[in-house]
Amino acid sequence: MRRVAANFSSWTSRRAHRVVALENVISSWTPEVNFLVLIQDSAEAEQILDLVARGVGNLGWIESPEVELGDVVMPISGKGTVDVSYRCSDVHHTLFLTNRCNSNCLMCSQPPTKGDDGWLVDEAIDIVRQIEYSPESIGITGGEPLLTGRRLREVLDEIHHRHPTTRIDLLTNGRLLNNREIATGLLDGLEASVAWLVPLYGHAHMLHDFVVQSPGAFEQTLEGILRLQERGQAIQVRIVLIEPILERLGDLCDFIGKNLPFVHEVALMACEPIGFALANKEVCDLDLKDWWPQLAQASRTLRRYGVRHMFMNTPLCALPRELWPRAVRSISDWKQVYATECQGCTVKDSCSGLFAWHERGWKPTKIRKMKEIVE
Ligand code: SF4
């Protein structure tokens, strides 16, 4: 989410609004949507005022060079800013459902809080209603989205109802799916197309439970994965590349190949240098180049079992050349940057780059542009 400077009509509430062009507002108007017309000057603001005076509801104006048509924004009264909750032109979109979590992962990028934040679900549903053009995919994240209980199903149904062609990428630790009642409530009759992104950090409970700092989590997550599999759901297993996991990465990939060969894919991900990862720097801050043999071995093992896999958040110069075809540009548009060293790199267009906050944390390797790698 981006927060940008903007002027907007004084009567505009702090709810999600769709940004539209003046010439389209009448043809696209519907009572279910809150509209903000992107204006260029005060004459256009007067036209909106006139429409409102004539009884057109859910309408206001916004003025900002940083807001685009099709965006969904949340105005912040008295601050002269809006939160861009959905950027129409982005490739990656995310809905944030809760900051609560039942795990405490060593490298959590979004350290959990305990308070009641049910309003986030209302806000997410409101955002979904304002989106005009259905995106190819939309992410759901937290905290742990399963903690929102039946409200998660509400969100999934709302997305499917408004955007039936959109795939939902749902990031969950899967632990609560071991509860048959919760799983049934969530999965029975589910029509939305969901990919379940479930982290697994070890081949044995001692390692996984240590990384997520929650005894019993390994068994619960495995039960959750099996329950998803029973229902024919698409599962992506996620592995974050921090030291304790890298040390036993071969065992983990072997475990997945032997016991979970049905998973749709495995994502091996560089650690995001923010949140708890900063506090646990001693196990999270590493140079992936030092682990190239383990990464190559992991890929060979997964290949041997026929498990599709990919590397995410990993700049190409952090990977051995043979793994480049498996690297995907995964960092959300608003979080992604390149380093000054990237200037002139010949593979920049296909490289995921770095998290914007790497300056406060660390880079996943010493950045070396492609030309240097070839030499
Ligand atoms: S130098 Fe920059 S653009 Fe090139 S591979 Fe490394 S991170 Fe990517």
mmCIF file of C-alpha atoms and ligand atoms in Angstrom:
data_model
loop_
_atom_site.group_PDB
_atom_site.id
_atom_site.type_symbol
_atom_site.label_atom_id
_atom_site.label_comp_id
_atom_site.label_asym_id
_atom_site.label_seq_id
_atom_site.Cartn_x
_atom_site.Cartn_y
_atom_site.Cartn_z
ATOM 1 C CA MET A 1 0.000 0.000 0.000
ATOM 2 C CA ARG A 2 1.197 3.480 -0.819
ATOM 3 C CA ARG A 3 0.327 6.684 1.042
ATOM 4 C CA VAL A 4 0.363 9.696 -1.315
ATOM 5 C CA ALA A 5 -0.434 13.413 -1.104
ATOM 6 C CA ALA A 6 -3.846 14.406 -2.462
ATOM 7 C CA ASN A 7 -6.565 17.032 -2.171
ATOM 8 C CA PHE A 8 -10.100 15.720 -2.103
ATOM 9 C CA SER A 9 -13.637 16.993 -1.570
ATOM 10 C CA SER A 10 -14.325 17.985 2.045
ATOM 11 C CA TRP A 11 -17.349 15.677 2.367
ATOM 12 C CA THR A 12 -15.455 12.538 1.344
ATOM 13 C CA SER A 13 -15.455 9.825 4.021
ATOM 14 C CA ARG A 14 -12.621 7.451 4.965
ATOM 15 C CA ARG A 15 -14.006 4.583 2.949
ATOM 16 C CA ALA A 16 -12.674 2.871 -0.121
ATOM 17 C CA HIS A 17 -13.339 4.885 -3.298
ATOM 18 C CA ARG A 18 -12.851 4.099 -6.965
ATOM 19 C CA VAL A 19 -10.991 6.810 -8.918
ATOM 20 C CA VAL A 20 -12.725 7.629 -12.226
ATOM 21 C CA ALA A 21 -12.494 10.111 -15.084
ATOM 22 C CA LEU A 22 -15.035 12.927 -15.221
ATOM 23 C CA GLU A 23 -16.329 11.821 -18.630
ATOM 24 C CA ASN A 24 -17.060 8.298 -17.325
ATOM 25 C CA VAL A 25 -18.650 9.016 -13.996
ATOM 26 C CA ILE A 26 -22.278 9.163 -15.158
ATOM 27 C CA SER A 27 -22.076 6.054 -17.329
ATOM 28 C CA SER A 28 -20.358 3.971 -14.624
ATOM 29 C CA TRP A 29 -22.271 5.286 -11.600
ATOM 30 C CA THR A 30 -23.911 2.663 -9.353
ATOM 31 C CA PRO A 31 -25.052 3.031 -5.726
ATOM 32 C CA GLU A 32 -22.728 0.230 -4.566
ATOM 33 C CA VAL A 33 -19.558 2.101 -5.501
ATOM 34 C CA ASN A 34 -18.008 5.241 -3.991
ATOM 35 C CA PHE A 35 -16.570 7.432 -6.738
ATOM 36 C CA LEU A 36 -13.835 10.028 -6.663
ATOM 37 C CA VAL A 37 -13.420 11.910 -9.912
ATOM 38 C CA LEU A 38 -9.798 12.686 -10.737
ATOM 39 C CA ILE A 39 -9.940 16.404 -11.536
ATOM 40 C CA GLN A 40 -7.469 18.741 -13.202
ATOM 41 C CA ASP A 41 -8.766 22.133 -12.023
ATOM 42 C CA SER A 42 -11.331 23.945 -9.892
ATOM 43 C CA ALA A 43 -13.812 24.136 -12.799
ATOM 44 C CA GLU A 44 -14.042 20.329 -12.756
ATOM 45 C CA ALA A 45 -14.471 20.389 -8.968
ATOM 46 C CA GLU A 46 -17.420 22.750 -9.515
ATOM 47 C CA GLN A 47 -18.978 20.239 -11.940
ATOM 48 C CA ILE A 48 -18.786 17.528 -9.272
ATOM 49 C CA LEU A 49 -20.293 19.878 -6.709
ATOM 50 C CA ASP A 50 -23.116 20.551 -9.140
ATOM 51 C CA LEU A 51 -23.758 16.802 -9.652
ATOM 52 C CA VAL A 52 -23.806 16.265 -5.877
ATOM 53 C CA ALA A 53 -26.232 19.195 -5.442
ATOM 54 C CA ARG A 54 -28.475 17.546 -8.028
ATOM 55 C CA GLY A 55 -28.624 14.402 -5.899
ATOM 56 C CA VAL A 56 -25.855 12.162 -7.292
ATOM 57 C CA GLY A 57 -24.635 10.319 -4.199
ATOM 58 C CA ASN A 58 -21.362 8.487 -3.415
ATOM 59 C CA LEU A 59 -19.450 11.088 -5.372
ATOM 60 C CA GLY A 60 -16.549 13.405 -4.700
ATOM 61 C CA TRP A 61 -13.395 14.674 -6.368
ATOM 62 C CA ILE A 62 -9.696 14.063 -5.917
ATOM 63 C CA GLU A 63 -6.672 15.967 -7.195
ATOM 64 C CA SER A 64 -3.257 14.334 -7.143
ATOM 65 C CA PRO A 65 -0.491 13.589 -9.632
ATOM 66 C CA GLU A 66 0.177 10.342 -7.747
ATOM 67 C CA VAL A 67 -3.291 8.848 -8.132
ATOM 68 C CA GLU A 68 -4.318 6.958 -11.281
ATOM 69 C CA LEU A 69 -7.642 6.148 -12.902
ATOM 70 C CA GLY A 70 -8.945 2.781 -11.671
ATOM 71 C CA ASP A 71 -7.121 3.014 -8.322
ATOM 72 C CA VAL A 72 -9.004 2.318 -5.110
ATOM 73 C CA VAL A 73 -8.083 4.872 -2.460
ATOM 74 C CA MET A 74 -8.880 5.578 1.198
ATOM 75 C CA PRO A 75 -8.889 9.319 1.956
ATOM 76 C CA ILE A 76 -7.413 10.351 5.293
ATOM 77 C CA SER A 77 -9.283 13.358 6.616
ATOM 78 C CA GLY A 78 -7.293 16.383 7.677
ATOM 79 C CA LYS A 79 -3.979 14.970 6.455
ATOM 80 C CA GLY A 80 -4.085 15.785 2.730
ATOM 81 C CA THR A 81 -3.199 12.176 1.934
ATOM 82 C CA VAL A 82 -4.846 9.028 0.644
ATOM 83 C CA ASP A 83 -3.876 5.381 0.985
ATOM 84 C CA VAL A 84 -3.782 3.710 -2.402
ATOM 85 C CA SER A 85 -5.241 0.337 -1.383
ATOM 86 C CA TYR A 86 -5.365 -0.984 -4.934
ATOM 87 C CA ARG A 87 -3.270 0.310 -7.840
ATOM 88 C CA CYS A 88 -4.971 -0.702 -11.026
ATOM 89 C CA SER A 89 -1.751 -0.694 -13.063
ATOM 90 C CA ASP A 90 0.173 -2.923 -10.606
ATOM 91 C CA VAL A 91 0.810 -6.578 -11.351
ATOM 92 C CA HIS A 92 0.570 -7.662 -7.701
ATOM 93 C CA HIS A 93 -2.398 -6.794 -5.509
ATOM 94 C CA THR A 94 -2.862 -7.634 -1.835
ATOM 95 C CA LEU A 95 -5.674 -7.515 0.694
ATOM 96 C CA PHE A 96 -4.591 -7.423 4.310
ATOM 97 C CA LEU A 97 -7.090 -9.176 6.611
ATOM 98 C CA THR A 98 -5.581 -9.146 10.083
ATOM 99 C CA ASN A 99 -2.436 -8.406 12.001
ATOM 100 C CA ARG A 100 -3.091 -11.239 14.457
ATOM 101 C CA CYS A 101 -1.210 -14.515 14.135
ATOM 102 C CA ASN A 102 -0.950 -17.862 15.945
ATOM 103 C CA SER A 103 2.738 -18.235 15.016
ATOM 104 C CA ASN A 104 5.762 -16.066 15.746
ATOM 105 C CA CYS A 105 8.166 -16.806 12.884
ATOM 106 C CA LEU A 106 11.797 -15.803 13.390
ATOM 107 C CA MET A 107 11.767 -13.841 10.085
ATOM 108 C CA CYS A 108 8.173 -12.539 10.164
ATOM 109 C CA SER A 109 8.015 -9.407 8.019
ATOM 110 C CA GLN A 110 4.820 -8.224 9.723
ATOM 111 C CA PRO A 111 5.145 -8.845 13.470
ATOM 112 C CA PRO A 112 1.726 -9.757 14.836
ATOM 113 C CA THR A 113 -0.362 -7.737 17.286
ATOM 114 C CA LYS A 114 -3.121 -8.942 19.589
ATOM 115 C CA GLY A 115 -5.929 -6.363 19.330
ATOM 116 C CA ASP A 116 -9.281 -6.878 17.608
ATOM 117 C CA ASP A 117 -8.815 -5.731 14.014
ATOM 118 C CA GLY A 118 -12.001 -7.123 12.481
ATOM 119 C CA TRP A 119 -12.471 -3.784 10.693
ATOM 120 C CA LEU A 120 -9.688 -4.840 8.320
ATOM 121 C CA VAL A 121 -11.993 -7.514 6.870
ATOM 122 C CA ASP A 122 -14.774 -4.931 6.336
ATOM 123 C CA GLU A 123 -12.231 -2.697 4.623
ATOM 124 C CA ALA A 124 -10.999 -5.539 2.386
ATOM 125 C CA ILE A 125 -14.551 -6.351 1.270
ATOM 126 C CA ASP A 126 -15.152 -2.671 0.601
ATOM 127 C CA ILE A 127 -11.994 -2.514 -1.546
ATOM 128 C CA VAL A 128 -13.085 -5.574 -3.564
ATOM 129 C CA ARG A 129 -16.418 -3.850 -4.331
ATOM 130 C CA GLN A 130 -14.664 -0.760 -5.699
ATOM 131 C CA ILE A 131 -12.352 -2.570 -8.134
ATOM 132 C CA GLU A 132 -13.568 -1.996 -11.667
ATOM 133 C CA TYR A 133 -11.484 -4.343 -13.823
ATOM 134 C CA SER A 134 -10.931 -7.859 -12.472
ATOM 135 C CA PRO A 135 -7.215 -8.470 -11.874
ATOM 136 C CA GLU A 136 -5.616 -11.739 -12.915
ATOM 137 C CA SER A 137 -4.793 -12.492 -9.277
ATOM 138 C CA ILE A 138 -5.174 -10.943 -5.880
ATOM 139 C CA GLY A 139 -3.241 -11.877 -2.728
ATOM 140 C CA ILE A 140 -4.733 -12.286 0.741
ATOM 141 C CA THR A 141 -2.391 -11.965 3.672
ATOM 142 C CA GLY A 142 -2.073 -11.135 7.372
ATOM 143 C CA GLY A 143 -1.125 -11.994 10.121
ATOM 144 C CA GLU A 144 -2.928 -15.293 9.779
ATOM 145 C CA PRO A 145 -6.082 -14.934 7.648
ATOM 146 C CA LEU A 146 -7.620 -18.151 9.083
ATOM 147 C CA LEU A 147 -7.944 -16.351 12.433
ATOM 148 C CA THR A 148 -10.737 -14.264 10.916
ATOM 149 C CA GLY A 149 -12.877 -17.436 10.937
ATOM 150 C CA ARG A 150 -15.959 -17.428 8.737
ATOM 151 C CA ARG A 151 -15.229 -13.890 7.634
ATOM 152 C CA LEU A 152 -12.423 -15.232 5.454
ATOM 153 C CA ARG A 153 -15.020 -17.203 3.522
ATOM 154 C CA GLU A 154 -17.006 -13.944 3.125
ATOM 155 C CA VAL A 155 -13.975 -12.325 1.516
ATOM 156 C CA LEU A 156 -13.368 -15.287 -0.815
ATOM 157 C CA ASP A 157 -17.029 -15.339 -1.857
ATOM 158 C CA GLU A 158 -17.081 -11.589 -2.415
ATOM 159 C CA ILE A 159 -14.029 -11.744 -4.674
ATOM 160 C CA HIS A 160 -15.521 -14.639 -6.613
ATOM 161 C CA HIS A 161 -18.879 -12.875 -6.940
ATOM 162 C CA ARG A 162 -17.380 -9.613 -8.226
ATOM 163 C CA HIS A 163 -14.369 -10.994 -10.071
ATOM 164 C CA PRO A 164 -15.049 -14.603 -11.050
ATOM 165 C CA THR A 165 -11.968 -14.859 -13.259
ATOM 166 C CA THR A 166 -9.551 -13.666 -10.557
ATOM 167 C CA ARG A 167 -7.270 -16.212 -8.863
ATOM 168 C CA ILE A 168 -6.801 -15.721 -5.120
ATOM 169 C CA ASP A 169 -3.346 -16.337 -3.629
ATOM 170 C CA LEU A 170 -4.000 -16.945 0.048
ATOM 171 C CA LEU A 171 -0.997 -16.890 2.358
ATOM 172 C CA THR A 172 -1.733 -18.979 5.464
ATOM 173 C CA ASN A 173 0.219 -21.107 7.906
ATOM 174 C CA GLY A 174 -2.604 -23.637 7.459
ATOM 175 C CA ARG A 175 -2.581 -24.628 11.136
ATOM 176 C CA LEU A 176 -6.248 -24.011 11.812
ATOM 177 C CA LEU A 177 -7.258 -26.200 8.877
ATOM 178 C CA ASN A 178 -6.441 -29.172 11.117
ATOM 179 C CA ASN A 179 -9.760 -28.343 12.782
ATOM 180 C CA ARG A 180 -12.389 -30.184 10.737
ATOM 181 C CA GLU A 181 -15.137 -27.679 11.545
ATOM 182 C CA ILE A 182 -13.050 -24.696 10.399
ATOM 183 C CA ALA A 183 -11.943 -26.527 7.271
ATOM 184 C CA THR A 184 -15.504 -27.510 6.403
ATOM 185 C CA GLY A 185 -16.841 -23.987 6.913
ATOM 186 C CA LEU A 186 -14.142 -22.578 4.700
ATOM 187 C CA LEU A 187 -13.953 -25.182 1.961
ATOM 188 C CA ASP A 188 -17.436 -26.679 1.556
ATOM 189 C CA GLY A 189 -18.967 -25.334 -1.634
ATOM 190 C CA LEU A 190 -16.098 -22.926 -2.195
ATOM 191 C CA GLU A 191 -16.281 -21.696 -5.778
ATOM 192 C CA ALA A 192 -13.437 -19.174 -5.766
ATOM 193 C CA SER A 193 -10.223 -20.251 -7.434
ATOM 194 C CA VAL A 194 -7.722 -20.220 -4.552
ATOM 195 C CA ALA A 195 -4.032 -21.081 -4.430
ATOM 196 C CA TRP A 196 -3.072 -21.829 -0.812
ATOM 197 C CA LEU A 197 0.425 -20.570 -0.044
ATOM 198 C CA VAL A 198 1.548 -22.538 3.007
ATOM 199 C CA PRO A 199 5.008 -22.185 4.606
ATOM 200 C CA LEU A 200 6.836 -25.336 5.671
ATOM 201 C CA TYR A 201 10.206 -24.771 7.262
ATOM 202 C CA GLY A 202 11.493 -28.199 8.195
ATOM 203 C CA HIS A 203 11.265 -31.911 7.571
ATOM 204 C CA ALA A 204 10.660 -32.529 11.261
ATOM 205 C CA HIS A 205 8.674 -30.850 14.003
ATOM 206 C CA MET A 206 11.746 -29.667 15.923
ATOM 207 C CA LEU A 207 12.938 -27.472 13.066
ATOM 208 C CA HIS A 208 9.591 -26.173 11.789
ATOM 209 C CA ASP A 209 8.278 -25.483 15.310
ATOM 210 C CA PHE A 210 11.521 -23.693 16.203
ATOM 211 C CA VAL A 211 11.337 -21.423 13.130
ATOM 212 C CA VAL A 212 7.683 -20.527 13.719
ATOM 213 C CA GLN A 213 8.267 -20.459 17.510
ATOM 214 C CA SER A 214 5.115 -22.512 18.132
ATOM 215 C CA PRO A 215 5.101 -26.070 19.517
ATOM 216 C CA GLY A 216 2.770 -28.361 17.590
ATOM 217 C CA ALA A 217 2.735 -26.193 14.460
ATOM 218 C CA PHE A 218 4.425 -28.780 12.211
ATOM 219 C CA GLU A 219 1.733 -31.420 12.798
ATOM 220 C CA GLN A 220 -1.057 -28.881 12.433
ATOM 221 C CA THR A 221 0.327 -27.472 9.179
ATOM 222 C CA LEU A 222 0.748 -30.950 7.703
ATOM 223 C CA GLU A 223 -2.818 -31.849 8.644
ATOM 224 C CA GLY A 224 -3.958 -28.590 7.077
ATOM 225 C CA ILE A 225 -2.077 -29.352 3.856
ATOM 226 C CA LEU A 226 -3.610 -32.843 3.719
ATOM 227 C CA ARG A 227 -7.078 -31.404 4.227
ATOM 228 C CA LEU A 228 -6.538 -29.006 1.329
ATOM 229 C CA GLN A 229 -5.345 -31.894 -0.771
ATOM 230 C CA GLU A 230 -8.459 -33.949 0.079
ATOM 231 C CA ARG A 231 -10.515 -31.082 -1.361
ATOM 232 C CA GLY A 232 -8.443 -30.828 -4.515
ATOM 233 C CA GLN A 233 -7.147 -27.342 -3.651
ATOM 234 C CA ALA A 234 -3.989 -25.946 -5.273
ATOM 235 C CA ILE A 235 -1.151 -25.732 -2.731
ATOM 236 C CA GLN A 236 2.132 -23.851 -2.968
ATOM 237 C CA VAL A 237 4.589 -24.791 -0.214
ATOM 238 C CA ARG A 238 6.766 -21.840 0.799
ATOM 239 C CA ILE A 239 10.292 -22.094 2.162
ATOM 240 C CA VAL A 240 12.115 -18.999 3.414
ATOM 241 C CA LEU A 241 15.870 -19.161 2.988
ATOM 242 C CA ILE A 242 17.265 -18.424 6.448
ATOM 243 C CA GLU A 243 20.167 -20.223 8.069
ATOM 244 C CA PRO A 244 18.474 -23.001 10.105
ATOM 245 C CA ILE A 245 16.330 -23.901 7.092
ATOM 246 C CA LEU A 246 19.193 -23.770 4.602
ATOM 247 C CA GLU A 247 21.229 -26.081 6.830
ATOM 248 C CA ARG A 248 18.588 -28.840 6.354
ATOM 249 C CA LEU A 249 17.147 -27.724 3.010
ATOM 250 C CA GLY A 250 18.016 -31.033 1.345
ATOM 251 C CA ASP A 251 16.050 -32.977 3.987
ATOM 252 C CA LEU A 252 13.081 -30.653 3.631
ATOM 253 C CA CYS A 253 12.962 -30.989 -0.166
ATOM 254 C CA ASP A 254 13.293 -34.747 0.168
ATOM 255 C CA PHE A 255 10.437 -34.764 2.703
ATOM 256 C CA ILE A 256 8.235 -32.771 0.330
ATOM 257 C CA GLY A 257 9.069 -35.026 -2.614
ATOM 258 C CA LYS A 258 8.302 -38.192 -0.615
ATOM 259 C CA ASN A 259 5.314 -37.073 1.440
ATOM 260 C CA LEU A 260 3.726 -34.128 -0.349
ATOM 261 C CA PRO A 261 4.302 -34.870 -4.049
ATOM 262 C CA PHE A 262 0.798 -33.597 -4.822
ATOM 263 C CA VAL A 263 1.653 -29.960 -4.046
ATOM 264 C CA HIS A 264 1.254 -27.683 -6.999
ATOM 265 C CA GLU A 265 4.651 -26.076 -6.524
ATOM 266 C CA VAL A 266 7.345 -25.118 -4.033
ATOM 267 C CA ALA A 267 8.521 -21.519 -3.679
ATOM 268 C CA LEU A 268 11.999 -20.962 -2.252
ATOM 269 C CA MET A 269 12.120 -17.382 -1.055
ATOM 270 C CA ALA A 270 14.828 -14.977 0.056
ATOM 271 C CA CYS A 271 14.132 -13.441 3.450
ATOM 272 C CA GLU A 272 12.537 -9.996 3.563
ATOM 273 C CA PRO A 273 14.860 -7.785 5.665
ATOM 274 C CA ILE A 274 12.207 -6.201 7.874
ATOM 275 C CA GLY A 275 10.196 -6.960 11.016
ATOM 276 C CA PHE A 276 11.389 -9.858 13.188
ATOM 277 C CA ALA A 277 14.092 -10.648 10.606
ATOM 278 C CA LEU A 278 15.929 -7.507 11.791
ATOM 279 C CA ALA A 279 15.742 -8.724 15.395
ATOM 280 C CA ASN A 280 16.973 -12.191 14.362
ATOM 281 C CA LYS A 281 19.674 -10.942 12.051
ATOM 282 C CA GLU A 282 22.139 -13.615 13.145
ATOM 283 C CA VAL A 283 20.103 -16.303 11.344
ATOM 284 C CA CYS A 284 18.384 -14.187 8.672
ATOM 285 C CA ASP A 285 21.159 -11.949 7.308
ATOM 286 C CA LEU A 286 23.179 -14.123 4.944
ATOM 287 C CA ASP A 287 24.656 -14.092 1.479
ATOM 288 C CA LEU A 288 22.807 -16.599 -0.706
ATOM 289 C CA LYS A 289 25.958 -17.070 -2.739
ATOM 290 C CA ASP A 290 27.448 -18.943 0.237
ATOM 291 C CA TRP A 291 24.561 -21.435 -0.077
ATOM 292 C CA TRP A 292 24.671 -22.095 -3.829
ATOM 293 C CA PRO A 293 25.478 -25.818 -3.388
ATOM 294 C CA GLN A 294 22.436 -26.271 -1.109
ATOM 295 C CA LEU A 295 20.170 -24.315 -3.490
ATOM 296 C CA ALA A 296 21.320 -26.334 -6.494
ATOM 297 C CA GLN A 297 20.907 -29.586 -4.553
ATOM 298 C CA ALA A 298 17.387 -28.575 -3.430
ATOM 299 C CA SER A 299 16.424 -27.898 -7.028
ATOM 300 C CA ARG A 300 17.847 -31.240 -8.176
ATOM 301 C CA THR A 301 15.941 -33.089 -5.426
ATOM 302 C CA LEU A 302 12.627 -31.429 -6.252
ATOM 303 C CA ARG A 303 13.222 -32.066 -9.948
ATOM 304 C CA ARG A 304 13.887 -35.723 -9.234
ATOM 305 C CA TYR A 305 10.484 -35.996 -7.535
ATOM 306 C CA GLY A 306 8.832 -34.035 -10.361
ATOM 307 C CA VAL A 307 7.882 -31.167 -8.030
ATOM 308 C CA ARG A 308 7.588 -27.824 -9.789
ATOM 309 C CA HIS A 309 9.571 -25.157 -7.969
ATOM 310 C CA MET A 310 10.722 -21.581 -8.240
ATOM 311 C CA PHE A 311 12.868 -18.967 -6.524
ATOM 312 C CA MET A 312 11.174 -15.810 -5.301
ATOM 313 C CA ASN A 313 12.552 -12.479 -4.050
ATOM 314 C CA THR A 314 15.949 -13.634 -5.299
ATOM 315 C CA PRO A 315 17.917 -11.295 -7.572
ATOM 316 C CA LEU A 316 19.525 -13.225 -10.410
ATOM 317 C CA CYS A 317 23.016 -12.446 -9.130
ATOM 318 C CA ALA A 318 22.067 -14.241 -5.881
ATOM 319 C CA LEU A 319 21.554 -17.520 -7.756
ATOM 320 C CA PRO A 320 23.808 -19.875 -9.691
ATOM 321 C CA ARG A 321 23.272 -19.476 -13.407
ATOM 322 C CA GLU A 322 21.532 -22.852 -13.833
ATOM 323 C CA LEU A 323 18.753 -21.692 -11.489
ATOM 324 C CA TRP A 324 18.008 -18.444 -13.303
ATOM 325 C CA PRO A 325 15.160 -19.953 -15.340
ATOM 326 C CA ARG A 326 13.430 -20.754 -12.051
ATOM 327 C CA ALA A 327 13.666 -17.202 -10.655
ATOM 328 C CA VAL A 328 10.468 -15.161 -10.813
ATOM 329 C CA ARG A 329 9.875 -11.449 -10.427
ATOM 330 C CA SER A 330 7.847 -11.757 -7.256
ATOM 331 C CA ILE A 331 8.383 -8.610 -5.194
ATOM 332 C CA SER A 332 5.224 -6.464 -5.197
ATOM 333 C CA ASP A 333 5.573 -3.381 -7.380
ATOM 334 C CA TRP A 334 5.382 -0.904 -4.507
ATOM 335 C CA LYS A 335 8.064 -2.752 -2.500
ATOM 336 C CA GLN A 336 10.517 -3.364 -5.338
ATOM 337 C CA VAL A 337 13.676 -1.377 -6.197
ATOM 338 C CA TYR A 338 17.055 -1.895 -7.824
ATOM 339 C CA ALA A 339 20.442 -1.021 -6.315
ATOM 340 C CA THR A 340 22.819 1.502 -7.854
ATOM 341 C CA GLU A 341 24.994 -1.485 -8.816
ATOM 342 C CA CYS A 342 22.157 -2.691 -11.074
ATOM 343 C CA GLN A 343 22.711 0.151 -13.544
ATOM 344 C CA GLY A 344 23.736 -1.366 -16.845
ATOM 345 C CA CYS A 345 22.988 -4.950 -15.776
ATOM 346 C CA THR A 346 21.953 -6.845 -18.862
ATOM 347 C CA VAL A 347 19.395 -9.038 -17.058
ATOM 348 C CA LYS A 348 17.703 -6.262 -15.114
ATOM 349 C CA ASP A 349 14.409 -6.650 -16.980
ATOM 350 C CA SER A 350 14.015 -10.234 -15.849
ATOM 351 C CA CYS A 351 15.412 -9.751 -12.325
ATOM 352 C CA SER A 352 13.227 -9.453 -9.220
ATOM 353 C CA GLY A 353 15.490 -6.720 -7.808
ATOM 354 C CA LEU A 354 15.414 -5.965 -4.093
ATOM 355 C CA PHE A 355 13.006 -5.069 -1.340
ATOM 356 C CA ALA A 356 12.756 -1.295 -1.011
ATOM 357 C CA TRP A 357 13.872 -1.496 2.626
ATOM 358 C CA HIS A 358 17.076 -3.420 1.957
ATOM 359 C CA GLU A 359 19.053 -0.286 2.854
ATOM 360 C CA ARG A 360 17.850 -0.557 6.476
ATOM 361 C CA GLY A 361 18.424 -4.300 6.466
ATOM 362 C CA TRP A 362 20.637 -6.134 3.989
ATOM 363 C CA LYS A 363 20.841 -7.354 0.422
ATOM 364 C CA PRO A 364 20.439 -11.119 -0.199
ATOM 365 C CA THR A 365 23.877 -11.189 -1.784
ATOM 366 C CA LYS A 366 26.641 -8.854 -2.889
ATOM 367 C CA ILE A 367 25.007 -7.280 -5.937
ATOM 368 C CA ARG A 368 27.023 -7.869 -9.099
ATOM 369 C CA LYS A 369 25.743 -6.861 -12.474
ATOM 370 C CA MET A 370 25.438 -9.476 -15.166
ATOM 371 C CA LYS A 371 28.451 -8.281 -17.107
ATOM 372 C CA GLU A 372 30.656 -8.999 -14.111
ATOM 373 C CA ILE A 373 29.071 -12.410 -13.559
ATOM 374 C CA VAL A 374 29.872 -13.467 -17.131
ATOM 375 C CA GLU A 375 33.486 -12.390 -16.876
HETATM 376 S S1 SF4 B 1 22.846 -6.541 -10.631
HETATM 377 FE FE1 SF4 B 1 20.770 -5.926 -10.053
HETATM 378 S S2 SF4 B 1 19.513 -6.284 -11.873
HETATM 379 FE FE2 SF4 B 1 21.427 -7.429 -12.140
HETATM 380 S S3 SF4 B 1 21.057 -9.473 -11.380
HETATM 381 FE FE3 SF4 B 1 21.885 -8.320 -9.656
HETATM 382 S S4 SF4 B 1 20.119 -7.445 -8.584
HETATM 383 FE FE4 SF4 B 1 19.421 -8.119 -10.598
#
